[in-house]
CSV table of C-alpha atoms in Angstrom, one decimal:
chain,number,residue,atom,x,y,z
A,1,MET,CA,3.2,-23.6,-46.7
A,2,ALA,CA,1.1,-22.1,-49.4
A,3,SER,CA,-1.7,-24.3,-50.5
A,4,GLY,CA,-1.3,-26.7,-53.4
A,5,ALA,CA,1.6,-25.8,-55.5
A,6,GLU,CA,5.2,-26.9,-54.7
A,7,ILE,CA,7.3,-23.9,-53.9
A,8,THR,CA,10.9,-23.6,-52.7
A,9,SER,CA,11.6,-22.4,-49.2
A,10,GLN,CA,13.1,-19.2,-50.6
A,11,GLU,CA,9.8,-18.4,-52.3
A,12,TYR,CA,7.9,-19.4,-49.1
A,13,ILE,CA,9.9,-17.0,-47.0
A,14,LYS,CA,9.7,-14.2,-49.6
A,15,HIS,CA,5.9,-14.7,-49.8
A,16,HIS,CA,5.6,-14.5,-46.0
A,17,LEU,CA,7.6,-11.3,-45.8
A,18,GLN,CA,5.4,-9.6,-48.4
A,19,ASN,CA,3.1,-6.9,-47.0
A,20,LEU,CA,-0.5,-6.7,-48.2
A,21,THR,CA,-0.1,-3.5,-50.2
A,22,VAL,CA,-2.4,-1.0,-51.8
A,23,GLY,CA,-1.0,1.6,-54.1
A,24,GLU,CA,2.4,2.1,-55.7
A,25,GLY,CA,5.7,3.6,-54.7
A,26,PHE,CA,5.7,6.1,-52.0
A,27,TRP,CA,1.9,6.3,-51.9
A,28,ALA,CA,1.6,2.6,-51.1
A,29,LEU,CA,-0.2,1.6,-47.9
A,30,HIS,CA,0.6,-1.7,-46.0
A,31,ILE,CA,-3.0,-2.6,-45.1
A,32,ASP,CA,-1.8,-5.5,-42.9
A,33,THR,CA,0.6,-3.4,-40.9
A,34,LEU,CA,-1.9,-0.6,-40.5
A,35,GLY,CA,-4.8,-3.0,-39.7
A,36,TRP,CA,-3.0,-5.1,-37.1
A,37,SER,CA,-1.3,-2.2,-35.4
A,38,ILE,CA,-4.5,-0.2,-35.1
A,39,PHE,CA,-6.4,-3.3,-34.0
A,40,LEU,CA,-3.7,-4.0,-31.3
A,41,GLY,CA,-3.6,-0.3,-30.3
A,42,LEU,CA,-7.4,-0.3,-29.9
A,43,VAL,CA,-7.1,-3.5,-27.8
A,44,PHE,CA,-4.6,-1.6,-25.5
A,45,ILE,CA,-6.5,1.6,-25.4
A,46,LEU,CA,-10.0,0.2,-24.9
A,47,SER,CA,-9.0,-2.4,-22.3
A,48,PHE,CA,-7.1,0.2,-20.3
A,49,ARG,CA,-9.9,2.7,-20.8
A,50,ALA,CA,-12.4,0.1,-19.3
A,51,VAL,CA,-10.3,0.1,-16.1
A,52,ALA,CA,-9.8,3.8,-16.1
A,53,LYS,CA,-13.6,4.4,-16.4
A,54,LYS,CA,-14.4,2.4,-13.3
A,55,ALA,CA,-11.1,2.7,-11.4
A,56,THR,CA,-11.8,2.3,-7.8
A,57,THR,CA,-9.6,3.5,-5.0
A,58,GLY,CA,-10.9,0.6,-2.8
A,59,VAL,CA,-10.2,-3.0,-3.4
A,60,PRO,CA,-9.4,-3.4,-7.1
A,61,GLY,CA,-10.6,-6.2,-9.3
A,62,LYS,CA,-8.2,-8.7,-10.9
A,63,TRP,CA,-8.1,-6.9,-14.3
A,64,GLN,CA,-7.6,-3.5,-12.6
A,65,CYS,CA,-4.8,-5.0,-10.6
A,66,ALA,CA,-3.1,-6.2,-13.7
A,67,VAL,CA,-3.5,-2.9,-15.4
A,68,GLU,CA,-2.3,-1.0,-12.3
A,69,MET,CA,0.8,-3.2,-12.2
A,70,ILE,CA,1.7,-2.2,-15.7
A,71,VAL,CA,0.9,1.5,-15.1
A,72,GLU,CA,3.0,1.5,-11.9
A,73,PHE,CA,5.8,-0.3,-13.6
A,74,VAL,CA,5.9,2.4,-16.3
A,75,ASP,CA,5.4,5.2,-13.8
A,76,ASP,CA,8.4,3.9,-11.8
A,77,SER,CA,10.5,3.7,-14.9
A,78,VAL,CA,9.6,7.3,-15.8
A,79,LYS,CA,10.2,8.6,-12.3
A,80,SER,CA,13.6,6.9,-12.0
A,81,THR,CA,14.8,8.6,-15.2
A,82,PHE,CA,12.9,11.8,-15.7
A,83,HIS,CA,12.8,14.2,-12.7
A,84,GLY,CA,10.6,17.0,-14.0
A,85,LYS,CA,6.9,17.7,-14.5
A,86,ASN,CA,5.6,16.7,-17.8
A,87,PRO,CA,2.1,15.3,-18.5
A,88,VAL,CA,3.1,13.7,-21.8
A,89,ILE,CA,6.0,11.5,-21.0
A,90,ALA,CA,4.3,8.9,-18.7
A,91,PRO,CA,1.3,8.3,-21.0
A,92,LEU,CA,3.6,8.3,-24.0
A,93,ALA,CA,5.8,5.7,-22.3
A,94,LEU,CA,2.8,3.6,-21.4
A,95,THR,CA,1.4,3.7,-24.9
A,96,ILE,CA,4.7,2.8,-26.4
A,97,PHE,CA,5.4,-0.1,-24.0
A,98,VAL,CA,2.0,-1.8,-24.2
A,99,TRP,CA,1.5,-1.2,-27.9
A,100,VAL,CA,4.9,-2.4,-28.9
A,101,LEU,CA,4.6,-5.3,-26.5
A,102,LEU,CA,1.3,-6.4,-28.1
A,103,MET,CA,2.6,-5.9,-31.6
A,104,ASN,CA,5.8,-7.9,-30.8
A,105,ALA,CA,3.6,-10.6,-29.2
A,106,MET,CA,2.1,-11.3,-32.6
A,107,ASP,CA,5.5,-13.0,-33.2
A,108,TRP,CA,4.3,-15.9,-31.0
A,109,VAL,CA,1.4,-16.6,-33.3
A,110,PRO,CA,2.5,-19.5,-35.6
A,111,VAL,CA,3.8,-18.0,-38.8
A,112,ASP,CA,1.3,-19.7,-41.0
A,113,LEU,CA,-1.8,-19.4,-38.9
A,114,ILE,CA,-2.9,-15.9,-39.8
A,115,PRO,CA,-1.9,-16.0,-43.5
A,116,ARG,CA,-3.8,-19.3,-43.9
A,117,ILE,CA,-7.0,-17.9,-42.4
A,118,PHE,CA,-6.8,-14.8,-44.6
A,119,GLU,CA,-6.1,-17.0,-47.6
A,120,LEU,CA,-9.5,-18.6,-47.1
A,121,PHE,CA,-10.9,-15.2,-47.8
A,122,GLY,CA,-8.8,-14.7,-50.9
A,123,VAL,CA,-6.2,-12.4,-49.2
A,124,HIS,CA,-2.8,-13.7,-50.3
A,125,TYR,CA,-0.4,-11.6,-48.4
A,126,MET,CA,-0.6,-11.1,-44.6
A,127,LYS,CA,2.3,-10.0,-42.4
A,128,ALA,CA,0.8,-10.0,-38.9
A,129,VAL,CA,3.7,-8.6,-36.9
A,130,PRO,CA,3.5,-4.8,-37.4
A,131,THR,CA,6.9,-4.2,-35.8
A,132,THR,CA,8.6,-6.2,-38.5
A,133,ASP,CA,7.6,-3.4,-40.9
A,134,PRO,CA,10.1,-0.5,-40.8
A,135,ASN,CA,7.2,1.9,-41.5
A,136,MET,CA,5.8,1.0,-38.1
A,137,THR,CA,9.0,1.4,-36.1
A,138,PHE,CA,10.0,4.5,-38.0
A,139,ALA,CA,6.6,6.0,-37.3
A,140,LEU,CA,7.1,5.5,-33.6
A,141,ALA,CA,10.7,6.8,-33.7
A,142,LEU,CA,9.6,9.8,-35.7
A,143,GLY,CA,6.9,10.6,-33.2
A,144,VAL,CA,9.5,10.5,-30.4
A,145,PHE,CA,12.0,12.5,-32.5
A,146,VAL,CA,9.4,15.3,-33.0
A,147,LEU,CA,8.8,15.4,-29.2
A,148,ILE,CA,12.6,15.5,-28.6
A,149,ILE,CA,12.9,18.6,-30.9
A,150,TYR,CA,9.7,20.1,-29.5
A,151,TYR,CA,10.8,19.8,-25.8
A,152,SER,CA,14.4,20.9,-26.6
A,153,ILE,CA,13.2,24.1,-28.1
A,154,LYS,CA,10.4,24.6,-25.4
A,155,VAL,CA,12.8,24.1,-22.5
A,156,LYS,CA,16.0,25.8,-23.8
A,157,GLY,CA,14.5,28.1,-26.4
A,158,VAL,CA,15.6,28.2,-30.1
A,159,GLY,CA,18.9,29.9,-29.1
A,160,GLY,CA,19.6,27.5,-26.3
A,161,PHE,CA,19.0,24.5,-28.5
A,162,ILE,CA,21.3,25.9,-31.3
A,163,LYS,CA,23.8,26.7,-28.6
A,164,GLU,CA,23.7,23.2,-27.3
A,165,LEU,CA,24.2,21.8,-30.8
A,166,THR,CA,27.2,24.1,-31.6
A,167,THR,CA,29.2,24.9,-28.5
A,168,GLN,CA,30.1,21.4,-27.3
A,169,PRO,CA,32.1,19.3,-27.0
A,170,PHE,CA,34.7,21.8,-28.3
A,171,GLY,CA,34.6,25.2,-26.7
A,172,HIS,CA,36.4,27.2,-29.4
A,173,TRP,CA,34.3,29.2,-31.9
A,174,SER,CA,36.4,27.9,-34.9
A,175,LEU,CA,35.3,24.4,-34.1
A,176,TYR,CA,31.5,25.2,-33.9
A,177,PRO,CA,30.8,23.7,-37.4
A,178,VAL,CA,32.6,20.5,-36.3
A,179,ASN,CA,30.5,20.5,-33.1
A,180,PHE,CA,27.4,21.0,-35.1
A,181,ILE,CA,28.1,18.0,-37.3
A,182,LEU,CA,28.9,15.8,-34.3
A,183,GLU,CA,25.8,16.9,-32.4
A,184,MET,CA,23.5,16.4,-35.5
A,185,VAL,CA,24.8,12.9,-35.8
A,186,THR,CA,24.1,12.3,-32.2
A,187,LEU,CA,20.6,13.8,-32.5
A,188,LEU,CA,19.7,11.9,-35.7
A,189,ALA,CA,21.2,8.7,-34.4
A,190,ARG,CA,18.5,8.6,-31.7
A,191,PRO,CA,15.4,8.0,-33.7
A,192,LEU,CA,17.3,6.0,-36.3
A,193,SER,CA,18.7,3.6,-33.6
A,194,LEU,CA,15.3,3.4,-31.9
A,195,ALA,CA,13.5,2.4,-35.1
A,196,LEU,CA,16.2,0.1,-36.5
A,197,ARG,CA,16.8,-1.7,-33.2
A,198,LEU,CA,13.1,-2.7,-32.8
A,199,PHE,CA,12.7,-3.5,-36.5
A,200,GLY,CA,15.9,-5.5,-36.7
A,201,ASN,CA,15.2,-7.6,-33.7
A,202,LEU,CA,11.7,-8.5,-34.7
A,203,TYR,CA,12.4,-8.9,-38.4
A,204,ALA,CA,15.3,-11.3,-37.6
A,205,GLY,CA,13.1,-13.2,-35.1
A,206,GLU,CA,10.3,-13.5,-37.7
A,207,LEU,CA,12.8,-14.6,-40.3
A,208,ILE,CA,14.2,-17.4,-38.1
A,209,PHE,CA,10.6,-18.5,-37.4
A,210,LEU,CA,10.0,-18.7,-41.2
A,211,LEU,CA,13.3,-20.6,-41.6
A,212,ILE,CA,12.3,-23.0,-38.9
A,213,ALA,CA,8.9,-23.5,-40.6
A,214,THR,CA,10.7,-24.8,-43.7
A,215,ILE,CA,12.5,-27.7,-42.0
A,216,GLY,CA,9.7,-30.2,-41.9
A,217,LEU,CA,8.6,-32.2,-38.8
A,218,PHE,CA,11.5,-31.2,-36.6
A,219,GLN,CA,10.3,-27.6,-36.7
A,220,LEU,CA,8.0,-28.3,-33.7
A,221,PRO,CA,10.7,-28.6,-30.9
A,222,VAL,CA,12.9,-26.0,-32.6
A,223,HIS,CA,9.9,-23.6,-33.0
A,224,PHE,CA,9.1,-24.1,-29.3
A,225,LEU,CA,12.6,-23.2,-28.3
A,226,TRP,CA,12.7,-20.1,-30.5
A,227,ALA,CA,9.3,-19.0,-29.2
A,228,ALA,CA,10.5,-19.5,-25.6
A,229,PHE,CA,13.5,-17.4,-26.4
A,230,HIS,CA,11.1,-14.7,-27.6
A,231,LEU,CA,9.6,-14.6,-24.1
A,232,LEU,CA,12.8,-12.6,-23.4
A,233,VAL,CA,13.1,-10.7,-26.7
A,234,ILE,CA,9.5,-9.4,-27.0
A,235,PRO,CA,9.1,-7.7,-23.6
A,236,LEU,CA,12.8,-6.6,-23.6
A,237,GLN,CA,12.5,-4.8,-27.0
A,238,ALA,CA,9.3,-3.1,-25.8
A,239,PHE,CA,11.0,-2.1,-22.6
A,240,ILE,CA,14.1,-0.8,-24.3
A,241,PHE,CA,12.0,1.3,-26.7
A,242,MET,CA,10.1,2.8,-23.8
A,243,MET,CA,13.2,3.4,-21.6
A,244,LEU,CA,15.1,5.1,-24.4
A,245,THR,CA,12.2,7.3,-25.2
A,246,ILE,CA,12.0,8.4,-21.6
A,247,LEU,CA,15.8,8.9,-21.6
A,248,TYR,CA,15.9,11.0,-24.8
A,249,LEU,CA,13.0,13.1,-23.6
A,250,SER,CA,14.6,13.6,-20.2
A,251,LEU,CA,17.9,14.7,-22.0
A,252,ALA,CA,15.8,17.1,-24.1
A,253,HIS,CA,14.6,18.7,-20.8
A,254,GLU,CA,18.1,19.1,-19.4
A,255,ASP,CA,19.3,22.7,-19.6
A,256,HIS,CA,23.1,22.9,-19.6
B,1,MET,CA,13.2,-1.3,-46.7
B,2,ASN,CA,10.4,0.4,-48.5
B,3,LEU,CA,9.2,3.3,-46.5
B,4,ASN,CA,5.9,4.7,-47.8
B,5,MET,CA,2.6,6.3,-46.7
B,6,THR,CA,2.2,3.5,-44.2
B,7,LEU,CA,4.6,5.5,-42.0
B,8,ILE,CA,2.4,8.5,-42.1
B,9,GLY,CA,-0.6,6.4,-41.3
B,10,GLU,CA,1.2,4.8,-38.3
B,11,LEU,CA,2.4,8.2,-37.1
B,12,ILE,CA,-1.2,9.5,-37.1
B,13,ALA,CA,-2.4,6.3,-35.3
B,14,PHE,CA,0.5,6.7,-32.8
B,15,ILE,CA,-0.4,10.4,-32.1
B,16,VAL,CA,-4.1,9.6,-31.6
B,17,PHE,CA,-3.3,6.7,-29.3
B,18,VAL,CA,-0.9,8.8,-27.2
B,19,ILE,CA,-3.4,11.7,-26.9
B,20,PHE,CA,-6.2,9.3,-26.0
B,21,CYS,CA,-4.0,7.6,-23.4
B,22,MET,CA,-2.9,11.0,-22.0
B,23,LYS,CA,-6.5,12.3,-21.7
B,24,TYR,CA,-8.6,9.3,-20.8
B,25,VAL,CA,-6.4,6.4,-19.6
B,26,TRP,CA,-3.4,7.6,-17.7
B,27,PRO,CA,-5.0,10.2,-15.3
B,28,PRO,CA,-7.8,8.1,-13.9
B,29,ILE,CA,-5.7,5.0,-13.3
B,30,ILE,CA,-2.7,6.8,-11.8
B,31,GLY,CA,-5.2,8.9,-9.8
B,32,ALA,CA,-6.8,5.8,-8.4
B,33,ILE,CA,-3.4,4.3,-7.6
B,34,GLU,CA,-2.3,7.4,-5.8
B,35,ALA,CA,-5.6,7.7,-3.9
B,36,ARG,CA,-5.3,4.1,-2.7
B,37,GLN,CA,-1.7,4.7,-1.7
B,38,ALA,CA,-2.9,7.6,0.4
B,39,VAL,CA,-5.6,5.5,1.9
B,40,ILE,CA,-3.2,2.8,2.8
B,41,ALA,CA,-0.7,5.3,4.3
B,42,ASP,CA,-3.5,6.7,6.4
B,43,GLY,CA,-4.5,3.2,7.5
B,44,LEU,CA,-1.0,2.4,8.5
B,45,ALA,CA,-0.6,5.7,10.4
B,46,ALA,CA,-4.0,5.0,12.1
B,47,SER,CA,-2.9,1.6,13.2
B,48,ASP,CA,0.3,3.0,14.5
B,49,ARG,CA,-1.7,5.6,16.5
B,50,ALA,CA,-4.0,2.8,17.8
B,51,ALA,CA,-1.0,0.8,19.0
B,52,LYS,CA,0.3,3.8,20.8
B,53,ASP,CA,-3.1,4.5,22.3
B,54,LEU,CA,-3.3,0.9,23.5
B,55,GLU,CA,0.0,1.2,25.1
B,56,LEU,CA,-1.0,4.4,26.8
B,57,ALA,CA,-4.3,2.8,28.0
B,58,GLN,CA,-2.4,-0.2,29.4
B,59,GLU,CA,-0.1,2.1,31.3
B,60,LYS,CA,-3.1,4.0,32.7
B,61,ALA,CA,-4.8,0.8,33.7
B,62,THR,CA,-1.7,-0.4,35.4
B,63,ALA,CA,-1.4,2.8,37.3
B,64,GLN,CA,-5.1,2.7,38.3
B,65,LEU,CA,-4.7,-0.9,39.5
B,66,LYS,CA,-1.8,0.2,41.6
B,67,ASP,CA,-3.8,3.1,43.0
B,68,ALA,CA,-6.7,0.8,43.8
B,69,LYS,CA,-4.5,-1.7,45.5
B,70,ALA,CA,-2.9,1.0,47.7
B,71,GLN,CA,-6.4,2.3,48.5
B,72,ALA,CA,-7.6,-1.1,49.5
B,73,ALA,CA,-4.6,-1.6,51.7
B,74,GLY,CA,-5.3,1.7,53.3
B,75,ILE,CA,-8.9,0.8,53.9
B,76,VAL,CA,-7.9,-2.5,55.5
B,77,GLU,CA,-5.3,-0.8,57.7
B,78,ALA,CA,-7.9,1.8,58.9
B,79,ALA,CA,-10.4,-1.0,59.5
B,80,LYS,CA,-7.9,-2.9,61.6
B,81,LYS,CA,-7.2,0.3,63.6
B,82,ARG,CA,-10.9,0.9,64.1
B,83,GLU,CA,-11.3,-2.7,65.2
B,84,ALA,CA,-8.6,-2.4,67.8
B,85,GLN,CA,-10.1,0.9,69.0
B,86,ILE,CA,-13.6,-0.6,69.3
B,87,ILE,CA,-12.3,-3.5,71.3
B,88,GLU,CA,-10.4,-1.2,73.6
B,89,GLU,CA,-13.4,1.0,74.0
B,90,ALA,CA,-15.6,-2.0,74.8
B,91,ALA,CA,-13.1,-3.2,77.3
B,92,VAL,CA,-13.0,0.1,79.0
B,93,LYS,CA,-16.8,0.3,79.1
B,94,ALA,CA,-17.0,-3.2,80.4
B,95,GLN,CA,-14.5,-2.4,83.1
B,96,ALA,CA,-16.5,0.6,84.1
B,97,GLU,CA,-19.7,-1.3,84.1
B,98,LYS,CA,-18.1,-4.0,86.3
B,99,GLU,CA,-17.0,-1.5,88.7
B,100,LYS,CA,-20.4,0.2,88.8
B,101,ILE,CA,-22.1,-3.1,89.4
B,102,LEU,CA,-19.6,-4.1,92.1
B,103,ALA,CA,-20.0,-0.7,93.8
B,104,SER,CA,-23.8,-1.0,93.8
B,105,GLY,CA,-23.6,-4.5,95.2
B,106,HIS,CA,-21.3,-3.4,98.0
B,107,ALA,CA,-23.7,-0.6,98.8
B,108,GLU,CA,-26.6,-2.9,98.9
B,109,ILE,CA,-24.8,-5.3,101.1
B,110,ASP,CA,-23.8,-2.5,103.5
B,111,THR,CA,-27.4,-1.3,103.7
B,112,GLU,CA,-28.8,-4.8,104.4
B,113,ARG,CA,-26.1,-5.4,107.0
B,114,ASN,CA,-26.8,-2.1,108.7
B,115,GLN,CA,-30.5,-2.9,108.7
B,116,ALA,CA,-30.0,-6.4,110.0
B,117,ARG,CA,-27.7,-5.0,112.7
B,118,GLU,CA,-30.3,-2.4,113.7
B,119,GLU,CA,-33.0,-5.1,113.8
B,120,LEU,CA,-30.8,-7.3,115.8
B,121,ARG,CA,-30.0,-4.5,118.2
B,122,GLN,CA,-33.6,-3.7,118.8
B,123,GLN,CA,-34.5,-7.4,119.3
B,124,VAL,CA,-31.6,-7.8,121.7
B,125,ALA,CA,-33.0,-4.9,123.8
B,126,VAL,CA,-36.5,-6.5,123.8
B,127,LEU,CA,-35.1,-9.9,124.6
B,128,SER,CA,-32.9,-8.5,127.3
B,129,VAL,CA,-35.9,-6.8,128.9
B,130,ALA,CA,-37.9,-9.9,128.6
B,131,GLY,CA,-35.1,-12.0,130.2
B,132,ALA,CA,-34.7,-9.6,133.0
B,133,GLU,CA,-38.4,-9.6,133.6
B,134,LYS,CA,-38.4,-13.3,133.8
B,135,ILE,CA,-35.5,-13.1,136.2
B,136,LEU,CA,-37.1,-10.6,138.5
B,137,GLU,CA,-40.5,-12.0,138.2
B,138,ARG,CA,-41.5,-8.5,138.5
B,139,SER,CA,-42.5,-5.8,136.2
B,140,ILE,CA,-39.7,-3.5,135.8
B,141,ASP,CA,-40.3,0.0,134.8
B,142,ALA,CA,-38.9,-0.1,131.3
B,143,ALA,CA,-38.8,3.6,131.2
B,144,ALA,CA,-36.8,3.8,134.4
B,145,HIS,CA,-34.2,1.5,133.1
B,146,SER,CA,-34.1,2.5,129.6
B,147,ASP,CA,-30.8,4.3,130.0
B,148,ILE,CA,-29.2,1.0,131.1
B,149,LEU,CA,-30.8,-0.7,128.2
B,150,ASP,CA,-29.7,1.9,125.8
B,151,LYS,CA,-26.1,1.6,127.0
B,152,LEU,CA,-26.4,-2.2,126.5
B,153,VAL,CA,-27.8,-1.8,123.0
B,154,ALA,CA,-25.0,0.7,122.2
B,155,GLU,CA,-22.4,-1.8,123.3
B,156,LEU,CA,-23.7,-4.5,120.9
């Protein structure tokens, strides 16, 4: 808990869910979310780049083996869903999977550890799990959404894309506006569900960690159980985000 | 939910990471993996080929062994035949030699016997004359009675 003063558990939780913010309103920046996500992204990109630079086709080292396992896992996932040629989807899926996994994994760090360390340096708010910030998850989903639109238009053409949005599920011309509304809902639900699913799972997980941290000495076994449960949640959410991205992009490539 | 500029910042970070991954991370790693897969596939194919070669060589060796055995048996057979032939030839030669030796022996014996007989004949003639001389106490004209003596010698 925060040093010194007596505070209620409600205040404690509220304090922990506060981002380190610079600026006001829409122009505000969450420094902690940005900092941690970019730090973890760099961890991913640099450690993988280290392998890529001296990748050997002969007997691989242990680190190369580990990286290759992840790359092959992602490659298999892409190949099982997407049957076309696209140089973006596989690296995109890899980036999403490992980056989201690393960001989710911050959930395992005890909730007070990082804020306490930063408090020593006079920083009072520190939310270390970037995926509990909707800005983070919506940024990912928005990136995927832009790619969905881009590839839909690239593969089917503007006309083809509009046709897809209007001529189904109902075939009669008088029902085209209804079709359009339905298809727009489907289209917009994709990024929205992507972002909210990841955010919701991680935010809820973080909230329960904070609740557990308020119950005193018994928090230790309970915290352990909840962290063990997150062995499932954290990779699963990263995997789902990656899999749905591949699926949506492969749907965007399908020409009816 | 307070969405703000953070979203834009994260979006930029996301795009940068994906582009970097696409350019510098994914291609070398997947390239290395695929190259190794090719190497392993080649190795497996080579080992398959080697196994087939071994089988072939074994078959060849077996055939050669069989050939060699047959050849050896042929050689032994020929040798036996030759042995029998040599023995036969030797027997024939020995027989011939024996007969030659026997014949020459017989011839020698005949010659010696004839000689002895001739000698004996002549001595008989001389003895007879000497005996007759003793009986007659007189010298007999050997020439005058030679026809009788000759008759006598011929009768011996």
